[in-house]
Short mmCIF file of C-alpha atoms and ligand atoms in Angstrom, two decimals:
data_model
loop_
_atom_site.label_atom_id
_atom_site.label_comp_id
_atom_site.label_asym_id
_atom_site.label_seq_id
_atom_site.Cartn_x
_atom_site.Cartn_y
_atom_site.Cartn_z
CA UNK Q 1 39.44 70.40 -55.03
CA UNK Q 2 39.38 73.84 -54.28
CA UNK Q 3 37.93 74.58 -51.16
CA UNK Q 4 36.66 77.97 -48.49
CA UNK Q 5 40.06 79.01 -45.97
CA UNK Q 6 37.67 77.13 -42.88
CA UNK Q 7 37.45 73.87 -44.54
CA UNK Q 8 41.47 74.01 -46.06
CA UNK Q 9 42.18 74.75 -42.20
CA UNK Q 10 39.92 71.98 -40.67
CA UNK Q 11 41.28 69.42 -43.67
CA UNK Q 12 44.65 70.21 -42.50
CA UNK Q 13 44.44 69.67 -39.02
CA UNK Q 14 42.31 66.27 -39.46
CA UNK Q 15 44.68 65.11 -41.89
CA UNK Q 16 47.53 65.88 -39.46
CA UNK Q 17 45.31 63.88 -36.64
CA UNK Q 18 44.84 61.14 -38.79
CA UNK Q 19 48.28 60.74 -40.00
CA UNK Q 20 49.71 61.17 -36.36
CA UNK Q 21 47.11 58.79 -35.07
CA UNK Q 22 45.81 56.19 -37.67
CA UNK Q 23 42.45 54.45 -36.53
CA UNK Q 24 43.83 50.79 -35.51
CA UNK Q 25 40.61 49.19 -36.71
CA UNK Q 26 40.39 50.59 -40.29
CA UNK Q 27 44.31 49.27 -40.87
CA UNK Q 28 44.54 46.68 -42.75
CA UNK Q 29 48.64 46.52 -42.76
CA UNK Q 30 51.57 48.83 -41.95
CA UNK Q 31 52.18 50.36 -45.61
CA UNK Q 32 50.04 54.10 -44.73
CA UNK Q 33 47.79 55.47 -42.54
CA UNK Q 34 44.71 55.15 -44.27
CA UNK Q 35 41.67 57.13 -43.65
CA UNK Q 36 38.67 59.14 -45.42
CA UNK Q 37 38.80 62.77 -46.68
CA UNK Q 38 35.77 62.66 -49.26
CA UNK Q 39 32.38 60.37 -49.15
CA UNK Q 40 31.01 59.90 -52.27
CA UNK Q 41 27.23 59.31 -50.99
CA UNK Q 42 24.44 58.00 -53.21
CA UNK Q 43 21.02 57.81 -52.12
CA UNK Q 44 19.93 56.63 -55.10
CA UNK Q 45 20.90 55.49 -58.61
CA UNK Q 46 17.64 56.78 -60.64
CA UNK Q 47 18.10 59.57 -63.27
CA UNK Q 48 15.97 61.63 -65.34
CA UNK Q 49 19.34 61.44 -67.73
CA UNK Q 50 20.99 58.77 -69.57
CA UNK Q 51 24.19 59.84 -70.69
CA UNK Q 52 26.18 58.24 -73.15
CA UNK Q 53 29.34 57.70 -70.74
CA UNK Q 54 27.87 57.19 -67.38
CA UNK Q 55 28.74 53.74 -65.44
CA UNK Q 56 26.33 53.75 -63.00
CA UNK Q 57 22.84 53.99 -64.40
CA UNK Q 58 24.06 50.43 -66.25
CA UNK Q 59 25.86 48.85 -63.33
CA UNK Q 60 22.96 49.35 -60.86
CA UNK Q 61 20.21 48.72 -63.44
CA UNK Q 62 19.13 45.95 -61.20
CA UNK Q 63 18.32 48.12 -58.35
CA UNK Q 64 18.09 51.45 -59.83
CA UNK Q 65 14.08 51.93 -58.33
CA UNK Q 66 15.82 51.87 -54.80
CA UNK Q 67 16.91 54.38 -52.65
CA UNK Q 68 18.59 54.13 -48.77
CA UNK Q 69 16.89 56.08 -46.49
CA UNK Q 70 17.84 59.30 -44.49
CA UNK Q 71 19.02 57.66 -41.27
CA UNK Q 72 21.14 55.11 -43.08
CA UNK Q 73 23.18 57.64 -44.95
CA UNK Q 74 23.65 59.80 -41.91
CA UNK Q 75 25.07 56.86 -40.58
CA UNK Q 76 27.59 56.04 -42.80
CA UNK Q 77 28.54 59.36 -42.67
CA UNK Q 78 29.21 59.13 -39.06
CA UNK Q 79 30.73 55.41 -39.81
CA UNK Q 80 33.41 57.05 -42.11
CA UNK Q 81 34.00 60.41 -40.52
CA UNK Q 82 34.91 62.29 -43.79
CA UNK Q 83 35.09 65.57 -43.47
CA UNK Q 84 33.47 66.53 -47.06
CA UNK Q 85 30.57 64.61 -48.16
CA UNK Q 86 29.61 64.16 -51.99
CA UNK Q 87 26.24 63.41 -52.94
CA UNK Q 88 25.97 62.05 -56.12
CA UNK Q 89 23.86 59.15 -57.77
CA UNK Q 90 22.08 59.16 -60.14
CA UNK Q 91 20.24 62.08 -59.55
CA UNK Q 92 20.13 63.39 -55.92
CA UNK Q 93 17.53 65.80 -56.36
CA UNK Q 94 15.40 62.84 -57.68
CA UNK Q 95 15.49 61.85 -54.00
CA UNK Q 96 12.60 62.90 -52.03
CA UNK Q 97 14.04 63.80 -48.86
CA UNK Q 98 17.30 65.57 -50.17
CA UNK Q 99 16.57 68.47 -47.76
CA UNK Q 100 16.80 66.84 -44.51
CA UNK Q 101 19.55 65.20 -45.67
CA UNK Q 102 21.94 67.97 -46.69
CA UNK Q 103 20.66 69.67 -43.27
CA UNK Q 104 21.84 66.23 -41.39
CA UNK Q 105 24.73 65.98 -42.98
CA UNK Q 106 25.02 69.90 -42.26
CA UNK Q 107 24.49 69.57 -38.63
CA UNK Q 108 27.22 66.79 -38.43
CA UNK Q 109 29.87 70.10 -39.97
CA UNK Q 110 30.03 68.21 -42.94
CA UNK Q 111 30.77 70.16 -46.19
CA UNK Q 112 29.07 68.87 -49.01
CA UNK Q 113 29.15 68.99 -52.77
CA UNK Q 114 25.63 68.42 -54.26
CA UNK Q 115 26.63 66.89 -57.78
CA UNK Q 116 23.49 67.39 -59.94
CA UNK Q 117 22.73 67.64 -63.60
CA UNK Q 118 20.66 70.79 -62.71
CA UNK Q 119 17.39 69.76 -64.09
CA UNK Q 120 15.30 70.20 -61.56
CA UNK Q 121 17.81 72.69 -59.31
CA UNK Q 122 14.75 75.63 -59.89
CA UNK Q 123 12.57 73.30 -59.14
CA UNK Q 124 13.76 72.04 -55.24
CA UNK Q 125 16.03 75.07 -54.45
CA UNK Q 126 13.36 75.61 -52.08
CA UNK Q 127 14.37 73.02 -49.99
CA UNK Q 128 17.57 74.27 -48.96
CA UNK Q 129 19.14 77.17 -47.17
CA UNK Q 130 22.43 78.59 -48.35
CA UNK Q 131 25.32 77.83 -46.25
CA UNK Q 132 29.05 78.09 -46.71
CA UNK Q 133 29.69 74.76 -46.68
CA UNK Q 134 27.03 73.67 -49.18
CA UNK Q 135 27.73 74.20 -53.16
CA UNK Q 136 25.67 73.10 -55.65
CA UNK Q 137 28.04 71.22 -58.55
CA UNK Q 138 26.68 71.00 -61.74
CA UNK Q 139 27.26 68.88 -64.20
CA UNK Q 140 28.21 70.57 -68.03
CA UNK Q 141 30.22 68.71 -70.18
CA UNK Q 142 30.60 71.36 -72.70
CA UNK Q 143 29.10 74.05 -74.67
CA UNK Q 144 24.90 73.76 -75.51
CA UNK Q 145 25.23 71.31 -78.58
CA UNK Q 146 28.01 69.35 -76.79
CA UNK Q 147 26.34 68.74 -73.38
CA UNK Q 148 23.36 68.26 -74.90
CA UNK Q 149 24.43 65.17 -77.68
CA UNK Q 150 26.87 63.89 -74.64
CA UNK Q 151 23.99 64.18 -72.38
CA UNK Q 152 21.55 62.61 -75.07
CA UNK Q 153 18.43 65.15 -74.58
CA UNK Q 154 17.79 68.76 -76.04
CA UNK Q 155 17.41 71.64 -73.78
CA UNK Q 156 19.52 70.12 -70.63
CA UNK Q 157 22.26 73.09 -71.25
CA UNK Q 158 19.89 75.29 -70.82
CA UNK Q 159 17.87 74.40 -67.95
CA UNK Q 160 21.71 73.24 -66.10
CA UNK Q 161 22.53 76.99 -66.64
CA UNK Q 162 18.84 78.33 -65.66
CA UNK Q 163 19.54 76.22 -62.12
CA UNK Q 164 23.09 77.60 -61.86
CA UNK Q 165 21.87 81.31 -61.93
CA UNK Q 166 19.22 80.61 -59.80
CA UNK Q 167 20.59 79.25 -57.09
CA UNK Q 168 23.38 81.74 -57.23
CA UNK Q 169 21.46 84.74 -57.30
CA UNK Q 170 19.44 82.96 -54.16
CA UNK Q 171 22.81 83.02 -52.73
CA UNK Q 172 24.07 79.60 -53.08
CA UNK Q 173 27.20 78.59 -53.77
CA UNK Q 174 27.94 77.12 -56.95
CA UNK Q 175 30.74 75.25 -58.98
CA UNK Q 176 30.45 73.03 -62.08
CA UNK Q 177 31.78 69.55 -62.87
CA UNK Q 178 33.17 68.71 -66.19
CA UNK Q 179 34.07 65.46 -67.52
CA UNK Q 180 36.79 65.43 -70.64
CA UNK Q 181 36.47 62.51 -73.16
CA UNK Q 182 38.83 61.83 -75.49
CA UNK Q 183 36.37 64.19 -78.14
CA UNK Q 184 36.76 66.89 -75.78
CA UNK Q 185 38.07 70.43 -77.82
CA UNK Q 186 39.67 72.06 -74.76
CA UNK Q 187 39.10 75.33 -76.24
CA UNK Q 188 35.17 74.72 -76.17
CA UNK Q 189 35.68 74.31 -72.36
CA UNK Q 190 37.44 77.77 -72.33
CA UNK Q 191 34.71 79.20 -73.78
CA UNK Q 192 32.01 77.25 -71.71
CA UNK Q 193 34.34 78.99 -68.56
CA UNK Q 194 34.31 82.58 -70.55
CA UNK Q 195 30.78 82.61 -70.70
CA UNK Q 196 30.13 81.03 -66.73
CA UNK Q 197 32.39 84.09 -65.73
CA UNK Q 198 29.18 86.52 -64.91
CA UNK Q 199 27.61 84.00 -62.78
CA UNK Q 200 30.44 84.33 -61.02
CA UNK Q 201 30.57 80.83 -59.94
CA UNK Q 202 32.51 79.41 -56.60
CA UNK Q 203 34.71 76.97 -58.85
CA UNK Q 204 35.03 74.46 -61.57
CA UNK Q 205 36.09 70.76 -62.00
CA UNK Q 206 37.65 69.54 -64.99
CA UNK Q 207 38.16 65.52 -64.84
CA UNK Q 208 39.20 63.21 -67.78
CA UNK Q 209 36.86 60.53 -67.85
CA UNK Q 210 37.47 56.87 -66.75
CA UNK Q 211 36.50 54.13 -69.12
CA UNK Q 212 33.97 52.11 -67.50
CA UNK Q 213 33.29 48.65 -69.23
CA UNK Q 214 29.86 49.04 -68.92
CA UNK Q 215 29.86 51.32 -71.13
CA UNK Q 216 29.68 50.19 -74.98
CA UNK Q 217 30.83 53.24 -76.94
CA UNK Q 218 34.74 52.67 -75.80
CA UNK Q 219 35.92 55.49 -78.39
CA UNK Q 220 35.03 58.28 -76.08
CA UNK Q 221 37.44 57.24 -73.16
CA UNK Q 222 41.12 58.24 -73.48
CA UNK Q 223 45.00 56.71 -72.40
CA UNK Q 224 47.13 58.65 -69.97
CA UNK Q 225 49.12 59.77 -72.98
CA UNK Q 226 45.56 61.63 -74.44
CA UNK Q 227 44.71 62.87 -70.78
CA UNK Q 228 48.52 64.84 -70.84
CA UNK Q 229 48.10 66.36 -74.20
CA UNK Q 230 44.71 67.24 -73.36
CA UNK Q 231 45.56 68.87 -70.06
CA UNK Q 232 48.45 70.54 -71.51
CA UNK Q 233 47.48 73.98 -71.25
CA UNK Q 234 45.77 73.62 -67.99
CA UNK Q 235 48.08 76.38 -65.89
CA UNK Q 236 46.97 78.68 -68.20
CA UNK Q 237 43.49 77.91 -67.81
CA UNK Q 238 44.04 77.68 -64.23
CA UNK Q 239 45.16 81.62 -64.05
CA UNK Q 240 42.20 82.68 -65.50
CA UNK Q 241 39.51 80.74 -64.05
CA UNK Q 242 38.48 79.22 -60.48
CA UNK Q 243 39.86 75.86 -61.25
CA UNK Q 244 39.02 73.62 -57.89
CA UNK Q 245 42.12 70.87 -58.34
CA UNK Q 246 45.45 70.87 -56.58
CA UNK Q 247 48.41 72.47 -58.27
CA UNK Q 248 49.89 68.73 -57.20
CA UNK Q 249 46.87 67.23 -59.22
CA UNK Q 250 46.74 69.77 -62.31
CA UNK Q 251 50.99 68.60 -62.31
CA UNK Q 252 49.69 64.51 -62.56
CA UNK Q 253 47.21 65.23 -65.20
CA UNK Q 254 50.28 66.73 -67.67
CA UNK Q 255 51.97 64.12 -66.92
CA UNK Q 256 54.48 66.52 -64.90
CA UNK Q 257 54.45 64.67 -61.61
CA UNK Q 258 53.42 60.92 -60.31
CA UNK Q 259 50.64 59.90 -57.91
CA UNK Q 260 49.85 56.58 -56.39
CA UNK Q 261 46.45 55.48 -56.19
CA UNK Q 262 44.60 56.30 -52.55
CA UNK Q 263 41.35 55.19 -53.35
CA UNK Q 264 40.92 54.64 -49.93
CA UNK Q 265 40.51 58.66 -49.52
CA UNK Q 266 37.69 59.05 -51.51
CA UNK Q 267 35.41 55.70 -50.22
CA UNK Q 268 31.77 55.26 -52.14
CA UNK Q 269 28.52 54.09 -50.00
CA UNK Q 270 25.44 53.11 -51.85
CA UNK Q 271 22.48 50.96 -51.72
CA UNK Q 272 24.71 47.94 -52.20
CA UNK Q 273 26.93 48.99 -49.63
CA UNK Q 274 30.49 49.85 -49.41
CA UNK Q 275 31.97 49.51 -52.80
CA UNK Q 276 35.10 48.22 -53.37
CA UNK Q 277 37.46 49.37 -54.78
CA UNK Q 278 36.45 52.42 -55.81
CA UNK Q 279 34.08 55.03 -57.20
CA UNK Q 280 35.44 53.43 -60.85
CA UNK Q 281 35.78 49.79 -60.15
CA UNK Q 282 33.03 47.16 -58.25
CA UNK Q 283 34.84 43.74 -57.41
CA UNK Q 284 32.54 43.85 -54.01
CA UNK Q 285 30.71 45.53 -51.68
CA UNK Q 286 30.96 45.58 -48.09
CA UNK Q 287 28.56 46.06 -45.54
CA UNK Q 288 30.56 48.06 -43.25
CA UNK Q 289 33.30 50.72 -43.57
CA UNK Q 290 35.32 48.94 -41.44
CA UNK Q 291 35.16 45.75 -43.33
CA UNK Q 292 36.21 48.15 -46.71
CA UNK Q 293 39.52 49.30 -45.36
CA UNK Q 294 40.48 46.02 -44.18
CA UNK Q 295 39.40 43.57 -46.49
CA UNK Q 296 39.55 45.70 -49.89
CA UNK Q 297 43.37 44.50 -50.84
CA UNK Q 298 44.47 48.17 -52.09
CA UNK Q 299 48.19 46.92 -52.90
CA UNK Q 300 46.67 45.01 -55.95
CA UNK Q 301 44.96 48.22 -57.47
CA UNK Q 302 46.36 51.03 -59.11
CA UNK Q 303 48.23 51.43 -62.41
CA UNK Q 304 50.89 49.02 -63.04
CA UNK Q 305 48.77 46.33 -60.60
CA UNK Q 306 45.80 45.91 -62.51
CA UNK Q 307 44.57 46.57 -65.95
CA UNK Q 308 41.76 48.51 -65.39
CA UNK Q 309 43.59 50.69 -63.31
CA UNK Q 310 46.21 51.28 -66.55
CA UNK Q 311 44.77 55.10 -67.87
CA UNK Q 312 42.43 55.86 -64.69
CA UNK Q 313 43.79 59.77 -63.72
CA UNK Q 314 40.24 60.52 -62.15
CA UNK Q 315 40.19 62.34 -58.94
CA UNK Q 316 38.56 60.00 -56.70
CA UNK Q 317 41.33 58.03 -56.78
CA UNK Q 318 44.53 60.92 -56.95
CA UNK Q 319 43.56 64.06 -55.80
CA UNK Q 320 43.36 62.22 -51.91
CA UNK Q 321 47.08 61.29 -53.11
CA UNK Q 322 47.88 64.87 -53.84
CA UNK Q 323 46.20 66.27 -50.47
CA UNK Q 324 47.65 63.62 -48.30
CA UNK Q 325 51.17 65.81 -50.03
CA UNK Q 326 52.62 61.80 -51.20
CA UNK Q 327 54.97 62.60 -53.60
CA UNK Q 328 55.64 66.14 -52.51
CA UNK Q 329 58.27 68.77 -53.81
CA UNK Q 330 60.30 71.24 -52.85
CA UNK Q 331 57.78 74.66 -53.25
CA UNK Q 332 54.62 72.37 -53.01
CA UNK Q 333 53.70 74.79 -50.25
CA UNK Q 334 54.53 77.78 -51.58
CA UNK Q 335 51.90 76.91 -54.67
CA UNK Q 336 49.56 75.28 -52.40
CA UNK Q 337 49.06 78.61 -50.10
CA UNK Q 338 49.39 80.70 -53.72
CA UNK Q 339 46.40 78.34 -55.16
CA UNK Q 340 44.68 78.95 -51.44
CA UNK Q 341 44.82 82.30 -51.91
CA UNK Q 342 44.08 83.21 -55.70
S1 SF4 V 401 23.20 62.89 -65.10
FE1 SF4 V 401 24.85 61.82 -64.00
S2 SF4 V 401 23.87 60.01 -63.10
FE2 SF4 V 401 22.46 60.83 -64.64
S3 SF4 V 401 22.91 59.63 -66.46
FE3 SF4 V 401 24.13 61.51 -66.57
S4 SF4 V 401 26.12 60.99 -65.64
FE4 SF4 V 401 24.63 59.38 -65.06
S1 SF4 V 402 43.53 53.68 -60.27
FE1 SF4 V 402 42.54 53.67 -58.26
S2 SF4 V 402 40.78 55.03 -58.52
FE2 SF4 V 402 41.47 54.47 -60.56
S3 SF4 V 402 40.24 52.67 -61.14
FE3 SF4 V 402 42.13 51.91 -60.18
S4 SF4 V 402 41.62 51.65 -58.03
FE4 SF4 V 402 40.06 52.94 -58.91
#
C-alpha cells in the first residue's frame, strides 16, 4: 500500500522494533518474528449491497444484524497494536457510531483506511474531520455498467463517484479499491483511472480477487496463471497512475518474484472474534489476539500447504510479506524510495 512519508517513516521504525524485539507472548515458535502491521476491523457485517463476489455478507449471514460496540473495537486495536487500521465490513458507514470511532482510533495515531462502497459517503461526511491519516477507500470495480452488474444495483457508480468528489473537495483524502475477477478487461480499469485523474485522488488499489467458497458463481475467480497475465502490464499502469502496492508486490502479482504467505500481518477482528486464518479463510475464531498468533498453526497455510491457499495472491496475505522486505533483492531499495517518492 502506498502510504504519506510520516506513516512510511513510523512503519519502518516499528517494523525494525518488532523485528529486533519480537513480543514473547504472541510467538508461537522460532520460524519469524511475527507481529501486526494492518487491522482489518469490522464493526459490522450489514450492507446496503449484495455483490455478486463478496464472502462475507454469506459467511456471517447468521449474525449479520450485529454490530461490536465502540469500546470493544478500540480495544482490540490497542490488543494488536497495528499501526494502520482498516475498517471494513459490510458497510462501515452503516454503523451508527463510525465517527467516534475513526476519532478513537485517531487519537490512538492510528492511520486508517475507511473501505466503503460510497453510498452513503455524502450522506455521513459530516461526521468526520479531515486528517492526514484518514482516507476514505472506495470501492469501484470498474467502469458505470461494470460496477454496477458486479455490484448488482443501478446507480451505485454514480453515487460511489458523487461521495468520492465530495469528500475530496471537503478536503479528505481519498483512494479507491478495485477488485479484478477473472472478467476483468484491464483496459476498462485504465480508463476508470483516466477518468478518476481530476479528482485527483490520494491512490488506488488494484487486487485480484480470492475465490471464496461461499460464493456460488465460481467462474468469476481466477488461477495464479490468470492473475499474471492479467497484471501483466501493471508497471506501465503504475507510471501513470497513483498505484498504492509495493513495487515487491506489483513483481508477485506478474509472477516476477515469490512471496510467502504472512497472514499474520494483516490479522481480522470481528463480531466473532479473531478470525483465523485470515481475512480469506475461517477455520476458527479466537477470542483474543494473543490466542490467534499462538494457536492459529500458520506453517499449514499458504500455497503449496493447503488447497485453498493454491491461487490466493490477495494482499492481506502478501503485501505484509513484501513490507516485512522477505524475499528481498538487490535494488529493492532503490525502487522502494523511487515508489516513495513518485
Ligand atoms: S459493498 Fe462490500 S461488504 Fe457490501 S456486499 Fe459489496 S463487497 Fe460485500
Ligand atoms: S494464502 Fe494466506 S492469505 Fe491467502 S487464503 Fe491462504 S492463508 Fe489466507
Amino acid at each position: 500500500m502506498r502510504f504519506p512519508l510520516s506513516m512510511i517513516a513510523g512503519m519502518a521504525s516499528y517494523i525494525a522494533r518488532n523485528k529486533l524485539r519480537p513480543r514473547a507472548e504472541w510467538q508461537r515458535d522460532k520460524s519469524a518474528a511475527r507481529f501486526p502491521l494492518v487491522l482489518m476491523l469490522e464493526p459490522l457485517h450489514a450492507c446496503n449491497l449484495s455483490c455478486a463476489g463478496c464472502g462475507r455478507i454469506r459467511e456471517y449471514e447468521a449474525t449479520i444484524t450485529q454490530k461490536i460496540s465502540v469500546e470493544k473495537c478500540l480495544a482490540a486495536a490497542d490488543e494488536c497494536g497495528a499501526p494502520i487500521v482498516s475498517v471494513c465490513g459490510g458497510e462501515p458507514l452503516l454503523y451508527a457510531e463510525i465517527g467516534p470511532l475513526v476519532a478513537g482510533l485517531l487519537a490512538r495515531g492510528k492511520h486508517i483506511y475507511l473501505c466503503t462502497n460510497g453510498m452513503l459517503l455524502r450522506k455521513r461526511l459530516g461526521e468526520f474531520t479531515p486528517n492526514k491519516r484518514l482516507f476514505f477507500n472506495v470501492h469501484l470495480d470498474g467502469l458505470e455498467e461494470t460496477h454496477d452488474r458486479c455490484v448488482e444495483r443501478k446507480g451505485v457508480f454514480r453515487e460511489a463517484v458523487e461521495g468520492l468528489k465530495a469528500a475530496k473537495q471537503a478536503g479528505f483524502k481519498v483512494s479507491t479499491n478495485t477488485t479484478i475477477y477473472h472478467e476483468t478487461d484491464m483496459r476498462e480499469i485504465e480508463q476508470l483511472l483516466e477518468l478518476l485523474e481530476p479528482f485527483k485522488l490520494d491512490g488506488h488499489m488494484l487486487s485480484p480477487a480470492y475465490g471464496y467458497t461461499s460464493v456460488d458463481d465460481r467462474e468469476i475467480f481466477m488461477t495464479r496463471d490468470d492473475v499474471h497475465e492479467k497484471f501483466k502490464d501493471i508497471e506501465r499502469l503504475a507510471r501513470r497512475f497513483r498505484l498504492n502496492s509495493t513495487p515487491a508486490y506489483l513483481d508477485f502479482l506478474q509472477g516476477k518474484r515469490d512471496l510467502p504467505c504472512t497472514a499474520w500481518g494483516n490479522p481480522t477482528y470481528n463480531i466473532m472474534g479473531w478470525r483465523s486464518p485470515c481475512y480469506m479463510i475461517a477455520d476458527g475464531h479466537f477470542q483474543t489476539f494473543e490466542r490467534l498468533m499462538t494457536a492459529t498453526p500458520w506453517e499449514k497455510y499458504g500455497p503449496g500447504n493447503d488447497p485453498r491457499c493454491e491461487h490466493c495472491m490477495m494482499h492481506c496475505g502478501f503485501e505484509p510479506s513484501a513490507a516485512l522486505g522477505i524475499n528481498s533483492r538487490a535494488g529493492d531499495n532503490l525502487r522502494q524510495l523511487r515508489w516513495i517518492l513518485r
